[in-house]
Coordinates of C-alpha atoms and ligand atoms in Angstrom, one line a residue:
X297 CA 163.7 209.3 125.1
X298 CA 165.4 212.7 124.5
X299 CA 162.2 214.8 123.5
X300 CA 164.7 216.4 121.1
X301 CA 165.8 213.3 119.2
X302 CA 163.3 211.7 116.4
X303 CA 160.8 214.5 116.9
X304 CA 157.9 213.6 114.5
X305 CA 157.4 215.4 111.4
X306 CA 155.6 218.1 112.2
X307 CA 152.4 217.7 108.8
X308 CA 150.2 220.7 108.3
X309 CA 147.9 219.7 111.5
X310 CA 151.0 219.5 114.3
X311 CA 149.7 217.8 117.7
X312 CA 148.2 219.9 120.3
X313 CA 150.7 221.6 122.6
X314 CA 149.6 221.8 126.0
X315 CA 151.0 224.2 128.4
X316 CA 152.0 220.7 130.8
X317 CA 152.2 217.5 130.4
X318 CA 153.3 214.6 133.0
X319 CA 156.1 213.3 132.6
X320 CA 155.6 209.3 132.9
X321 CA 158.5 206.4 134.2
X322 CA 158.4 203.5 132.0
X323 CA 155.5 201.7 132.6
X324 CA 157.3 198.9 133.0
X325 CA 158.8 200.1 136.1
X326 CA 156.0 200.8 137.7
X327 CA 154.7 197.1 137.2
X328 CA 157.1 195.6 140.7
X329 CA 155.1 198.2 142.6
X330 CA 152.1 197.3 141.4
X331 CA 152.6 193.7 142.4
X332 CA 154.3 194.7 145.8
X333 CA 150.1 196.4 146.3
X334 CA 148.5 193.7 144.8
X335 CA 150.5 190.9 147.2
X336 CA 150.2 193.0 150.7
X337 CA 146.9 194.3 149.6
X338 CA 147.5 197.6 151.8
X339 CA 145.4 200.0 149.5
X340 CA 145.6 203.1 151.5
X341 CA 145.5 204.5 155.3
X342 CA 149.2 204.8 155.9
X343 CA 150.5 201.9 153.8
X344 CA 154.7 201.5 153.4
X345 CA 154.9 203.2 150.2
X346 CA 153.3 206.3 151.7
X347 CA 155.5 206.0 155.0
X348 CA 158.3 205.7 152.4
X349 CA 157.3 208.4 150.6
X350 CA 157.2 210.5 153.5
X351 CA 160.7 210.1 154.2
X352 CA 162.0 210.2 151.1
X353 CA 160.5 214.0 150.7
X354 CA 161.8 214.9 153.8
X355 CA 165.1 213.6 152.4
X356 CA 165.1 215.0 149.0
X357 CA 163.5 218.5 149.8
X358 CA 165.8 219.4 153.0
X359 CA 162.7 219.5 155.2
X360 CA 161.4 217.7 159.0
X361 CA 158.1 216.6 158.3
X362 CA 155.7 215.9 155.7
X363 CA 152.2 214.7 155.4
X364 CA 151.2 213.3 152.3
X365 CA 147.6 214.1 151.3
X366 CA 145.0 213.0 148.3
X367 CA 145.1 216.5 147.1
X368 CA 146.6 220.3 147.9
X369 CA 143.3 221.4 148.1
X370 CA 142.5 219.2 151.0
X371 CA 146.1 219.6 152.0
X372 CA 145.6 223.5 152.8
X373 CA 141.6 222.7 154.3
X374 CA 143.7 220.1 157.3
X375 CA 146.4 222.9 157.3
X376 CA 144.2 225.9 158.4
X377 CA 142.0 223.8 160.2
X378 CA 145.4 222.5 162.1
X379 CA 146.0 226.1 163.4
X380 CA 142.8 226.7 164.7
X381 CA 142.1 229.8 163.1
X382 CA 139.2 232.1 162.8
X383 CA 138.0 235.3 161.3
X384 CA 140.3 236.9 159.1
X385 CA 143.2 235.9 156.4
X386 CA 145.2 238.2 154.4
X387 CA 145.8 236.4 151.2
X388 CA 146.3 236.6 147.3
X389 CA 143.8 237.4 144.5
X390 CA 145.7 236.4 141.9
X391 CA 146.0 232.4 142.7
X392 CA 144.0 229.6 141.6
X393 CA 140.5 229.0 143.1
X394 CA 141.6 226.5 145.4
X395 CA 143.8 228.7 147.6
X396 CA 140.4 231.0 148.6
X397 CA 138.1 228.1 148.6
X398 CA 140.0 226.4 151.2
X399 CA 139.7 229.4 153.5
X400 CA 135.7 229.4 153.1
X401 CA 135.8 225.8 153.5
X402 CA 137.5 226.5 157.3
X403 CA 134.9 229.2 158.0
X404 CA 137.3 232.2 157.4
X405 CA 137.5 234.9 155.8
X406 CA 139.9 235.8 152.6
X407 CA 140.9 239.4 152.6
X408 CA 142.7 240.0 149.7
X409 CA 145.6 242.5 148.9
X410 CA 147.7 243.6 146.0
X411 CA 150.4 241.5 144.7
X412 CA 154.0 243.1 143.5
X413 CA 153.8 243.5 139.8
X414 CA 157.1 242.1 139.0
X415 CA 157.1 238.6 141.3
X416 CA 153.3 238.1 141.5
X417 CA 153.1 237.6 144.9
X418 CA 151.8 239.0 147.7
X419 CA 153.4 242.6 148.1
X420 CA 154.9 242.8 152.2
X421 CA 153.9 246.4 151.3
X422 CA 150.0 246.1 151.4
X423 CA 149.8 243.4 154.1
X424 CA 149.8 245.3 156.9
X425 CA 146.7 247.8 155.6
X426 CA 144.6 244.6 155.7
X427 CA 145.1 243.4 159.2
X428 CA 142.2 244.2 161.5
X429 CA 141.6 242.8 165.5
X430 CA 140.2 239.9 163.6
X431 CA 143.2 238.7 161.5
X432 CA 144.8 235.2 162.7
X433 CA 146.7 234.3 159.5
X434 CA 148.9 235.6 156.2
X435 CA 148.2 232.8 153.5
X436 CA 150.5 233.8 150.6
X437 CA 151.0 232.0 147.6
X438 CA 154.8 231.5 146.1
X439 CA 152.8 231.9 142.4
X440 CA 154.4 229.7 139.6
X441 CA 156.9 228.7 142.3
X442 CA 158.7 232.1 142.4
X443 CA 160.1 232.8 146.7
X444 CA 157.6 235.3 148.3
X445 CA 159.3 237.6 150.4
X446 CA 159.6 235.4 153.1
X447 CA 161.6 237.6 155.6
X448 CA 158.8 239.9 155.2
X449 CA 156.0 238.5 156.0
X450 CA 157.7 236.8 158.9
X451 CA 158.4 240.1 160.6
X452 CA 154.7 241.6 159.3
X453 CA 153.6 237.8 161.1
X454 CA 155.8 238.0 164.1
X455 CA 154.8 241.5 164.9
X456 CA 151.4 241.1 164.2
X457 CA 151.2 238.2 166.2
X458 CA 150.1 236.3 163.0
X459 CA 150.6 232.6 161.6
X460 CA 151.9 232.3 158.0
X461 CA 150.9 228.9 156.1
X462 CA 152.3 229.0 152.2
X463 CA 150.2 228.1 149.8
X464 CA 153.6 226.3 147.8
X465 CA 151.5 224.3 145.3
X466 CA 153.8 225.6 142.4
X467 CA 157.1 225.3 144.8
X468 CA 158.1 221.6 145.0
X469 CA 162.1 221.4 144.9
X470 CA 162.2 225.3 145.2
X471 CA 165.3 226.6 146.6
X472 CA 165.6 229.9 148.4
X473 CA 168.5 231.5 150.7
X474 CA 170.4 228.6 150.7
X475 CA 167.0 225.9 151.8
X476 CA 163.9 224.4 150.5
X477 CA 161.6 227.4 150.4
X478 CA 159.0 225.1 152.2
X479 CA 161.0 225.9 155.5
X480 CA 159.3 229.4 156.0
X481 CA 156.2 230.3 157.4
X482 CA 154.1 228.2 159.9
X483 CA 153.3 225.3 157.4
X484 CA 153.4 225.0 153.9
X485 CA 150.9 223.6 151.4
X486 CA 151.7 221.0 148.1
X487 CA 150.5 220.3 145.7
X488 CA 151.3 216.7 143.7
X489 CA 148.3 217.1 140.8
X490 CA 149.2 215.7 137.6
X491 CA 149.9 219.2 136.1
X492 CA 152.8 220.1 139.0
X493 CA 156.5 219.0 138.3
X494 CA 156.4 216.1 141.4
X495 CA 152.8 214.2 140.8
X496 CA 150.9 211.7 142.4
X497 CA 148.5 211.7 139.6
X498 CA 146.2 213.4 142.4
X499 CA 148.1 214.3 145.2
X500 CA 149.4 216.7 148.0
X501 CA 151.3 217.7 151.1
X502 CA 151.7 219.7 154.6
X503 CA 155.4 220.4 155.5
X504 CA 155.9 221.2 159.2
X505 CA 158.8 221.6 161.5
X506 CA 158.1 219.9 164.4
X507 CA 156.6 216.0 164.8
X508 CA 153.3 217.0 167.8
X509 CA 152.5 219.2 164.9
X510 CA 152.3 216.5 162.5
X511 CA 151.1 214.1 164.5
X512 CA 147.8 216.3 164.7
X513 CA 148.0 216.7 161.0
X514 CA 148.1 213.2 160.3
X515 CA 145.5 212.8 162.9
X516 CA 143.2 215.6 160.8
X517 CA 143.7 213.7 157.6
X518 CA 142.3 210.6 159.0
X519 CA 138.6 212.0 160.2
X520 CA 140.7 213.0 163.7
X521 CA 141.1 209.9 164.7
X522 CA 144.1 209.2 167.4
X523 CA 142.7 205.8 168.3
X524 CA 139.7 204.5 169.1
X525 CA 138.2 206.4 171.5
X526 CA 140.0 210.1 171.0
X527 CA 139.5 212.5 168.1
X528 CA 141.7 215.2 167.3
X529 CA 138.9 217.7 165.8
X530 CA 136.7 217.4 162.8
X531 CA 139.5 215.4 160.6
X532 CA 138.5 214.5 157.3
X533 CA 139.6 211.7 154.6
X534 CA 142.6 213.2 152.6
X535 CA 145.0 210.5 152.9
X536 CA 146.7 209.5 149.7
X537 CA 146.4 205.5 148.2
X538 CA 149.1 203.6 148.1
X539 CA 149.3 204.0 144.4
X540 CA 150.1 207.5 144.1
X541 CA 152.6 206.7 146.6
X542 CA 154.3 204.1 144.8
X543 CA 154.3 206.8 141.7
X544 CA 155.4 210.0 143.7
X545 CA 158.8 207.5 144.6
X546 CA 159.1 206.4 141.2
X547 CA 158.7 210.0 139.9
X548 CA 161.1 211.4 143.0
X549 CA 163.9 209.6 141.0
X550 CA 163.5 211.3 137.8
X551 CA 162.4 214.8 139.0
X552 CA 165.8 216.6 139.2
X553 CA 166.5 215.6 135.4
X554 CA 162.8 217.0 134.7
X555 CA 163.2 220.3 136.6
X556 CA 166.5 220.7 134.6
X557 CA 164.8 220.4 131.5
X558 CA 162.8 222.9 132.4
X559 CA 165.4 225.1 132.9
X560 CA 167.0 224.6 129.6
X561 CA 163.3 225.3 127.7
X562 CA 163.2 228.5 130.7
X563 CA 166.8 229.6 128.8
X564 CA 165.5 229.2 125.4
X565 CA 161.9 231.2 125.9
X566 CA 164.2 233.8 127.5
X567 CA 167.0 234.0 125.0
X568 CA 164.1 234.2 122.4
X569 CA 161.6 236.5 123.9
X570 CA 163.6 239.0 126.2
X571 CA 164.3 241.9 123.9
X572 CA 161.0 241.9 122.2
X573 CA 159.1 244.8 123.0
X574 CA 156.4 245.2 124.9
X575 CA 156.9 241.3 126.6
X576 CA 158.7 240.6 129.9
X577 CA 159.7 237.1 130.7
X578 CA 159.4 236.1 134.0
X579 CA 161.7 236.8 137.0
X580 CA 165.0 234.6 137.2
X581 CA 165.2 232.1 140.0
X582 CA 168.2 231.1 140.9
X583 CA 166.8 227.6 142.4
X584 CA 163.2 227.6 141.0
X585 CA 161.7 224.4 139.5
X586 CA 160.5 226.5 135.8
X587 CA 157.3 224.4 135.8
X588 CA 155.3 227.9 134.6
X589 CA 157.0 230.5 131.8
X590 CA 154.4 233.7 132.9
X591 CA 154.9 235.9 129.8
X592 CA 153.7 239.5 130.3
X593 CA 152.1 241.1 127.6
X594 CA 152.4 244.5 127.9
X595 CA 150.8 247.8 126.0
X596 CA 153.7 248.1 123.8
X597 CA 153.1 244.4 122.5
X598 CA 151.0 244.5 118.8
X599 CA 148.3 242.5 120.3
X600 CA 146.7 242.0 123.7
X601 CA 147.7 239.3 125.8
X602 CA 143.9 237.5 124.9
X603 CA 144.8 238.0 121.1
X604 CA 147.9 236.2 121.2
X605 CA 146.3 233.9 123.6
X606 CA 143.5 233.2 120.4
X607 CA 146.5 233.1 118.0
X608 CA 148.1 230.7 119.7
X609 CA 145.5 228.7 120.2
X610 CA 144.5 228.7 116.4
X611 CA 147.8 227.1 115.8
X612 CA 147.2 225.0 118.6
X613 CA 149.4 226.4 121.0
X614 CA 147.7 225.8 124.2
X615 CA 148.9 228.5 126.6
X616 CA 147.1 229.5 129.4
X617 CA 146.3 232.8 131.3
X618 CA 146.6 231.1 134.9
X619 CA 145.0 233.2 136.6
X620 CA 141.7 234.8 135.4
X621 CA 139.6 236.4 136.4
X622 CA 141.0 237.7 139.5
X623 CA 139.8 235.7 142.3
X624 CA 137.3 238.5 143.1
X625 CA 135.9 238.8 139.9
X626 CA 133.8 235.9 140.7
X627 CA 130.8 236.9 142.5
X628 CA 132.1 234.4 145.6
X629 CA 134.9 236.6 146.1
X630 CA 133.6 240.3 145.5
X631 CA 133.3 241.8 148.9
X632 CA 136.9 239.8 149.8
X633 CA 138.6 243.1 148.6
X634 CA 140.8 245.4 151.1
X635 CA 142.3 248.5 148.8
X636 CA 143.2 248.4 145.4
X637 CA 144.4 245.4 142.9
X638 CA 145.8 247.5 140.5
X639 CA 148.6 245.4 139.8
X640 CA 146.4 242.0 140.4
X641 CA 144.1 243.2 137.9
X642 CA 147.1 243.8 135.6
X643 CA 148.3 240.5 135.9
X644 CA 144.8 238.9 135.3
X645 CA 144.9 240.9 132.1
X646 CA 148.0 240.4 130.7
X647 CA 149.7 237.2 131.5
X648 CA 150.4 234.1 129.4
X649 CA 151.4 230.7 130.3
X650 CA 153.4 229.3 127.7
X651 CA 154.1 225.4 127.4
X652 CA 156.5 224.2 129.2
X653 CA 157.1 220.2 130.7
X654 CA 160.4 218.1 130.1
X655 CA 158.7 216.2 127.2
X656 CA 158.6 219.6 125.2
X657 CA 160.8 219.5 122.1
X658 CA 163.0 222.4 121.1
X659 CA 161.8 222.7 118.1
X660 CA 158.3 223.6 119.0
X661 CA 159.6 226.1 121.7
X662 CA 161.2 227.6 118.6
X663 CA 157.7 227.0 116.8
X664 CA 156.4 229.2 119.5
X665 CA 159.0 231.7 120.1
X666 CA 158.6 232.6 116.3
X667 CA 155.0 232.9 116.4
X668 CA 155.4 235.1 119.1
X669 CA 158.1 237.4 117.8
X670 CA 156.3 237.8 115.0
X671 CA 152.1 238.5 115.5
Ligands
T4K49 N1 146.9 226.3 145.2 C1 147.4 226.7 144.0 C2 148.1 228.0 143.9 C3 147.1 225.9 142.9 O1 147.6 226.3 141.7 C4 146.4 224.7 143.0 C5 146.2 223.9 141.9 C6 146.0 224.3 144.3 C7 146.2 225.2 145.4 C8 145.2 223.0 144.5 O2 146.0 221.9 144.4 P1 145.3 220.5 143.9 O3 144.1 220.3 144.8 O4 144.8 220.6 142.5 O5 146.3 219.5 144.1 C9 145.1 222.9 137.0 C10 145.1 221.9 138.1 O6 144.0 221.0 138.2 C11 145.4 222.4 139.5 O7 146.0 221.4 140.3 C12 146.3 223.6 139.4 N2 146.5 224.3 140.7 C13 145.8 224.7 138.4 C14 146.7 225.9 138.3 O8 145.8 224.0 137.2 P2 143.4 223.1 135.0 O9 141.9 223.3 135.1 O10 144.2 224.2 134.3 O11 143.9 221.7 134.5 P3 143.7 221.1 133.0 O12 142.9 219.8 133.2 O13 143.1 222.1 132.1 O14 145.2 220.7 132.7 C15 146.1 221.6 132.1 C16 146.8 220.9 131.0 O15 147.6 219.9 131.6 C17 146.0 220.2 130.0 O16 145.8 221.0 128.8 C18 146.7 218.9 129.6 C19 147.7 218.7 130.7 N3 147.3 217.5 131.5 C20 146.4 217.7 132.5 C21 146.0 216.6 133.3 C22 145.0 216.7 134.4 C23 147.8 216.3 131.2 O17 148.6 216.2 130.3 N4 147.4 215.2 132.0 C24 146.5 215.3 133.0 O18 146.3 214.3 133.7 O19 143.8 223.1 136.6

């Protein structure tokens, strides 16, 4: 259904906007697949709808390998531990949890470094400071799916002698210099949760270039197991049922019409909130997949960014400020600092995550333009 077609009423207590929401296939639809599991009774461990799964990704985002996993987060554990790195990686504080847990998980160590103020991501600039004899790896994130600068850190990696994995949980369909954006660095890291624009209800992936590569990662993701009497390393269990496969193909057909929807909700936030003082809209990609609308609320705005966030929420607006606290405001993290956040620390303080999924009527982005534009 056009979300902007027979919109309900809006009575004096309007539904909840989230800042995501899945968008689902007919149920119906998914009923064949569900009979095609229940008749072969292939639950998991490399069933045909992940193998077709696998290829289809490959397929539809211009890439040579992918290994589907249960999650990102155990997606980017079998991805570092792939690389066999130790010691030191230079990384982001201003990411979700997940990306620095997954380092600790691997025994290494997150050093993190500013971000650019206007892109969010890691800044090329400060990189270099933080490398030390014991640095293996750059782990950058491409935050709310916005290109890091990849040709960058690939010289800062190559001369450095340095492996790069992407954390590219917000990056599925991303498109950058003319390719899927999940064609840089060493490996790169997705991330299919039910709150990303491709989902598997739980869900994630490794992309790499080369198949001995992903033969050990697929080797990882099944406890190391080769065959019966060789292991690989210390695998674990991150292999994604057969379900979420048969969803992620389902959703892989609808997932260009959703991404465009996004853009056209991307437009409207923009044409409504760009001159207002005080607020700047998020960078323009060119080929991004506008699954997050990061609002900045500057000085010059009425109120603080946690005062709109309050508002908002009063009128149940469910924005988010993805991502605070800074990663090394939690006690975990503290000593994980090299040289100042100043613009991290900004960007923990000021950002806003407004709604925005395909589902998401006009008229409530209006709703919330208005109640923005006017505090
Ligand atoms: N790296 C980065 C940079 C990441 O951002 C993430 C995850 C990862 C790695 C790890 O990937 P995974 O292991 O998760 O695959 C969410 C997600 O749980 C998390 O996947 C995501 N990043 C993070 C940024 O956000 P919450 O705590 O904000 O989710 P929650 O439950 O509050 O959901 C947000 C809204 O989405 C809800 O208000 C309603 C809607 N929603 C959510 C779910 C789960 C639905 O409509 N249906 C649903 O099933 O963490």
């Amino acid at each position: 259904m056009n979300p902007d077609e027979g919109a309900p009423e809006q009575g004096p207590n309007p539904a909840p906007i989230p800042v995501t929401r899945p968008s689902l296939p007919p149920l119906e639809a998914f009923i064949p697949y569900l009979q095609s599991i229940w008749d072969n009774r292939q639950l998991t461990n490399g069933g045909p709808f992940s193998v077709q799964l696998e290829q289809a990704l490959c397929r539809h985002l211009g890439v040579a390998h992918v290994s589907l996993f249960a999650s990102g987060t155990t997606a980017l554990m079998v991805a570092l531990q792939s690389l066999d790195l130790s010691g030191e990686v230079v990384t982001t504080p201003y990411s979700f949890v997940a990306s620095a847990h997954a380092l600790l998980w691997c025994g290494l160590r997150p050093v993190f470094t500013d971000i650019d103020p206007l892109t969010f991501n890691l800044d090329p600039a400060r990189i270099e400071g933080a490398i030390t004899p014991n640095t293996t790896a750059i782990m950058p994130v491409h935050c709310y799916g916005h290109p890091c600068d990849v040709d960058a850190i690939a010289d800062i990696a190559r001369r450095h002698r340095l492996l790069v994995i992407y954390d590219s949980a917000h990056a599925f369909g991303v498109c950058h210099q003319g390719g899927s954006v999940l064609n840089h660095g060493d490996l790169s890291v997705l991330s299919f949760h039910a709150t990303k624009v491709f989902s598997t209800f739980e869900g994630g992936a490794i992309v790499c270039h080369d198949l001995k590569t992903k033969r050990r990662i697929d080797a990882l993701r099944n406890f190391g197991i080769v065959d019966e009497l060789t292991l690989e390393g210390p695998g674990l269990n991150g292999k994604l049922n057969e379900v979420g496969a048969a969803f992620g193909l389902l959703q892989l057909k609808q997932v260009d019409a959703a991404i465009q929807r996004n853009r056209v909700i991307d437009a409207r936030y923009r044409a409504g909130l760009g001159g207002v003082p005080g607020l700047r809209c998020p960078p323009a990609t060119e080929g991004g997949n506008h699954a997050y609308f990061a609002l900045r609320v500057g000085p010059e705005y009425p109120e603080s960014r946690d005062h709109l966030h309050g508002r908002l929420h009063r009128h149940g607006i469910l924005a988010r400020r993805y991502f605070h606290p800074l990663l090394p405001d939690f006690p975990l993290y503290a000593k994980a600092v090299s040289g100042p956040l100043d613009a991290a620390r900004q960007a923990a303080d000021r950002v806003l995550c407004l709604p925005i999924y395909p589902d998401l009527p006009l008229v409530d982005v209006d709703r919330i333009i208005e109640l923005i534009v006017d505090p």
